[in-house]
PDB file of C-alpha atoms in Angstrom:
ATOM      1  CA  UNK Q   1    -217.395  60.513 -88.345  1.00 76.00           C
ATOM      2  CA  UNK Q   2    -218.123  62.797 -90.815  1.00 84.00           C
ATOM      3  CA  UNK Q   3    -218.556  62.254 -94.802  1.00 91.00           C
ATOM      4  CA  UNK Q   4    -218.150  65.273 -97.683  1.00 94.00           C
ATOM      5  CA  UNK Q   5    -219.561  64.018-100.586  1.00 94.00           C
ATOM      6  CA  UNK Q   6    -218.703  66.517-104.110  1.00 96.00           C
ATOM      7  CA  UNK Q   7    -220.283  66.715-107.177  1.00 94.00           C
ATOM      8  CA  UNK Q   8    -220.588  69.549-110.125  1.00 95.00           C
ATOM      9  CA  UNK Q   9    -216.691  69.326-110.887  1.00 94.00           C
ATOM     10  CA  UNK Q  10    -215.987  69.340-115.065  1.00 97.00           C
ATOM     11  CA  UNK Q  11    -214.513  71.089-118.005  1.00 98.00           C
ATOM     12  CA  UNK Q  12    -216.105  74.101-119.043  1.00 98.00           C
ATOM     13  CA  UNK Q  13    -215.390  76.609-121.737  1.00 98.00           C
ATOM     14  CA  UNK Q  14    -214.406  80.481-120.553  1.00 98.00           C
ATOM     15  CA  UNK Q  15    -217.057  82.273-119.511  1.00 98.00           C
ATOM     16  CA  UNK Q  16    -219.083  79.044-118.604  1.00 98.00           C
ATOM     17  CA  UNK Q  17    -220.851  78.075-115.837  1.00 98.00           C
ATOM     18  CA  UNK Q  18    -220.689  75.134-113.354  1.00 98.00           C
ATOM     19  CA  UNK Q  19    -222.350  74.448-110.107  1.00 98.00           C
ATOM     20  CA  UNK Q  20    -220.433  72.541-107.536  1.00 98.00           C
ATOM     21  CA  UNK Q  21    -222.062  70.976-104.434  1.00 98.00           C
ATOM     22  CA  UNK Q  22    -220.726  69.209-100.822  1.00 97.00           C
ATOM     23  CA  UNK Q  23    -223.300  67.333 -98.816  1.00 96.00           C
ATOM     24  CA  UNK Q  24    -221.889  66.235 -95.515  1.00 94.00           C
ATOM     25  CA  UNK Q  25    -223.427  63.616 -93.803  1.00 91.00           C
ATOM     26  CA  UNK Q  26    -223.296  62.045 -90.319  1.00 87.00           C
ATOM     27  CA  UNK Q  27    -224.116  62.770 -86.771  1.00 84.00           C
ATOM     28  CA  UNK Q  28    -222.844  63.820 -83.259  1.00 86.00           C
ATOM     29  CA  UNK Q  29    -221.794  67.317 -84.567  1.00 87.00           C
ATOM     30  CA  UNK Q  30    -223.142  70.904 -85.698  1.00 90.00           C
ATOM     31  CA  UNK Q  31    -221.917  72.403 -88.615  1.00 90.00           C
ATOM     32  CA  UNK Q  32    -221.057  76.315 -88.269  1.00 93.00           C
ATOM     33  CA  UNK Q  33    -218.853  77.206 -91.227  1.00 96.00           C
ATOM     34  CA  UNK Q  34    -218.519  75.379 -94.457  1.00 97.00           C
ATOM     35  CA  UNK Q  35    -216.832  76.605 -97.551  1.00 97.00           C
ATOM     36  CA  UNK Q  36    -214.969  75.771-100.505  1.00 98.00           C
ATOM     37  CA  UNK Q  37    -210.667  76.147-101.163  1.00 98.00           C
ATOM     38  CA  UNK Q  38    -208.790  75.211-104.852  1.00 98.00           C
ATOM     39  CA  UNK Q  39    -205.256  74.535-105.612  1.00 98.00           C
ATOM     40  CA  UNK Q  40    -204.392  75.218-108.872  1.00 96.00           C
ATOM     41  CA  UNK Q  41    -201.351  73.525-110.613  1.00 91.00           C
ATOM     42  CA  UNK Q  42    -198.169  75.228-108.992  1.00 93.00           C
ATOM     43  CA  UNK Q  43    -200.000  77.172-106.313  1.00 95.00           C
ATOM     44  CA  UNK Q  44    -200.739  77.246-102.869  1.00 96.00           C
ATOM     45  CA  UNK Q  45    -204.319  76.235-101.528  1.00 96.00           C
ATOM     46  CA  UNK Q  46    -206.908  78.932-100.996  1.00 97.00           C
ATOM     47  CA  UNK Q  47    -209.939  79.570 -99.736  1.00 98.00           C
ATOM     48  CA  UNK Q  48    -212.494  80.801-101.960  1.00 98.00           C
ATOM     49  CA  UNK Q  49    -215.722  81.402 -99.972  1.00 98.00           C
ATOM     50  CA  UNK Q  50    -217.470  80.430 -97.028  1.00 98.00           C
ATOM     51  CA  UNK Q  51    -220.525  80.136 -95.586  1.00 98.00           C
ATOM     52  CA  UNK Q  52    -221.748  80.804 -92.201  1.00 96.00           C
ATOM     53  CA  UNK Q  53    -225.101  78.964 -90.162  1.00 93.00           C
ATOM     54  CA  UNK Q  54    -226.439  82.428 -90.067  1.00 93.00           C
ATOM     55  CA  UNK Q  55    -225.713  82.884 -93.946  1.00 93.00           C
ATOM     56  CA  UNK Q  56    -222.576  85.350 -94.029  1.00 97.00           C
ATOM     57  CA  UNK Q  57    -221.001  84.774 -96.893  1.00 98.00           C
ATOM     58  CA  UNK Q  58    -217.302  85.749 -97.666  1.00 97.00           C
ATOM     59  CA  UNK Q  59    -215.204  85.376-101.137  1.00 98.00           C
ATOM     60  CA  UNK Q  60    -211.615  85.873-102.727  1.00 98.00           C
ATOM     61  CA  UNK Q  61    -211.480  88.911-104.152  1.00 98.00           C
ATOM     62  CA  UNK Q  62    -210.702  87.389-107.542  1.00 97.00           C
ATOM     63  CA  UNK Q  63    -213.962  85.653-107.642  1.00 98.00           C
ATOM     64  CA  UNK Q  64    -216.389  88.100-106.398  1.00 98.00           C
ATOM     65  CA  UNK Q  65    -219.385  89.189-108.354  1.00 97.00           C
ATOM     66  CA  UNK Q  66    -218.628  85.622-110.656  1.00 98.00           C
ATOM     67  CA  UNK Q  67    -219.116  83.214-107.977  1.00 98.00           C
ATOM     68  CA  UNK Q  68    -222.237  82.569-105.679  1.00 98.00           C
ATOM     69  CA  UNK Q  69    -221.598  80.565-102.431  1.00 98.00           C
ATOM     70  CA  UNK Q  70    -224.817  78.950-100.484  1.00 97.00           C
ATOM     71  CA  UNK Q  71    -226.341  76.467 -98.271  1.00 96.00           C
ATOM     72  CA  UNK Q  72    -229.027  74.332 -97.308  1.00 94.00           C
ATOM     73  CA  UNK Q  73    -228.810  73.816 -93.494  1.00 91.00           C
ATOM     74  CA  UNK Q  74    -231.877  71.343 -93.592  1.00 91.00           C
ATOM     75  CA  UNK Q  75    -229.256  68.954 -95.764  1.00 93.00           C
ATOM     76  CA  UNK Q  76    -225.926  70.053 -94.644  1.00 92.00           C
ATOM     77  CA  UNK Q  77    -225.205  71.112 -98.091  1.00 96.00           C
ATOM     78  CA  UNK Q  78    -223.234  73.629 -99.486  1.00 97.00           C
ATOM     79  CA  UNK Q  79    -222.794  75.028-103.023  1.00 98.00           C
ATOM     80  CA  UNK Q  80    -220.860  77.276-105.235  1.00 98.00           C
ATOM     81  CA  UNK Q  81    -222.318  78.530-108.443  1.00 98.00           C
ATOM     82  CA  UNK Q  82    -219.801  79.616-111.037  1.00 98.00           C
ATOM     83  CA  UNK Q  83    -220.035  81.616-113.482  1.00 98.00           C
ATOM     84  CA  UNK Q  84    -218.259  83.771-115.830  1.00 98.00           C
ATOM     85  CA  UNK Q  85    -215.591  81.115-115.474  1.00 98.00           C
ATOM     86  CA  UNK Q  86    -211.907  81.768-116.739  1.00 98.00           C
ATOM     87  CA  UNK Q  87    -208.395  79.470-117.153  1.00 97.00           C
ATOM     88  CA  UNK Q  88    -207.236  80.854-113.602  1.00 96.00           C
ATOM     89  CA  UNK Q  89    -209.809  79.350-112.110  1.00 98.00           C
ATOM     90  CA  UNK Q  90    -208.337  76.176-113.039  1.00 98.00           C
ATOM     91  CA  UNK Q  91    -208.368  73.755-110.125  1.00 98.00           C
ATOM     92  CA  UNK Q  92    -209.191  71.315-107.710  1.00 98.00           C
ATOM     93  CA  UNK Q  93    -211.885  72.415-105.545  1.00 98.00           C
ATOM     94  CA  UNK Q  94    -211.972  71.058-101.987  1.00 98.00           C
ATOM     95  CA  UNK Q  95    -215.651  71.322 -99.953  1.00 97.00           C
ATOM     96  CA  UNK Q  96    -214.148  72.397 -95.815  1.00 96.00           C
ATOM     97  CA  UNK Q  97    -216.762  71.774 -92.824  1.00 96.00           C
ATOM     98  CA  UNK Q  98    -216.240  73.886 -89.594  1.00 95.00           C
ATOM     99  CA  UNK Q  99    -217.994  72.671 -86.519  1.00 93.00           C
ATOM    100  CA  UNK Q 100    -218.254  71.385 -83.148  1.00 92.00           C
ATOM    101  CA  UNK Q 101    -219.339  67.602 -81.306  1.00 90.00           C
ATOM    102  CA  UNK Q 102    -221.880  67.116 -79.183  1.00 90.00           C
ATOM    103  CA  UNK Q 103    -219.089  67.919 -76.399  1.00 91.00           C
ATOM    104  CA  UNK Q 104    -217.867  70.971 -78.324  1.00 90.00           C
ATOM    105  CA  UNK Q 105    -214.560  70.192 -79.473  1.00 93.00           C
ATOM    106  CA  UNK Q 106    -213.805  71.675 -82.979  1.00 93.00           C
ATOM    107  CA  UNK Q 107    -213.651  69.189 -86.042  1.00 91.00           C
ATOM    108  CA  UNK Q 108    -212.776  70.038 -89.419  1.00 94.00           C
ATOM    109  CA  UNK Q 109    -213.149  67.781 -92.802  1.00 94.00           C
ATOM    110  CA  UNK Q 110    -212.745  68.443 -96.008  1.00 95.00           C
ATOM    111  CA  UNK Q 111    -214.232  66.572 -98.923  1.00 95.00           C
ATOM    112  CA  UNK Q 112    -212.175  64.583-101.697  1.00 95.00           C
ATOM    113  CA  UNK Q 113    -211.917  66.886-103.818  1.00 96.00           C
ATOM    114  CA  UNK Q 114    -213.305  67.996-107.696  1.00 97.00           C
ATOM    115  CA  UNK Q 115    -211.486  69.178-110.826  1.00 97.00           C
ATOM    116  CA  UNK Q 116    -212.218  72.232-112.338  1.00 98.00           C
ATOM    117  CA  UNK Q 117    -210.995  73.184-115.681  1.00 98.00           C
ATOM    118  CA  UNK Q 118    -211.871  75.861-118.055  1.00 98.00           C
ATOM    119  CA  UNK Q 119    -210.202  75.550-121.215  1.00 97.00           C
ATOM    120  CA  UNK Q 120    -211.478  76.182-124.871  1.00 95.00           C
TER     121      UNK Q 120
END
């Protein structure tokens, strides 16, 4: 079994910053893909960016050049650094872990979930 734990979730002002973080812990499974997805009020989840074990990194268009996705394989943590934050980005954010058991069938998990809002 697999736990996501989240932290870094709050209200910020536009054009503020906030760094959210995932750390999944367990055993009996490799990680390859872990990334972060929001639903805002109203709208359909989404996936924001991802991370890869090699370090690919991929983003919504909407957030790219603002938003800063990494990883620290050592912990089997994952981040995403925010800044230049505006209302749209209003959410909850949801930590998503990719990966395989020890006898290589695919798991996926996703974390509890954060809140997000950026309001003046």
């Amino acid at each position: 079994q697999v736990q996501l734990v989240e932290s870094g979730g709050g209200l910020v002002q536009p054009g503020g910053s906030l760094r959210l973080s995932c750390a999944a812990s367990g055993s009996g499974f490799t990680i390859q893909i872990m990334g972060w997805y929001r639903r805002a009020p109203g709208k359909e989840r989404e996936l924001v960016a991802a991370v890869t074990s090699g370090g690919s990194t991929d983003y919504i268009e909407s957030v790219k050049g603002r938003f800063t996705i990494s990883r620290d394989n050592a912990k089997n943590t994952v981040f995403l650094q925010m800044n230049s934050l505006k209302s749209e980005d209003t959410a909850v954010y949801y930590c998503n872990v990719r990966g395989t058991t020890i006898l290589g069938s695919a798991v996926l998990y996703w974390g509890q979930g954060t809140q997000v809002t950026v309001s003046s």
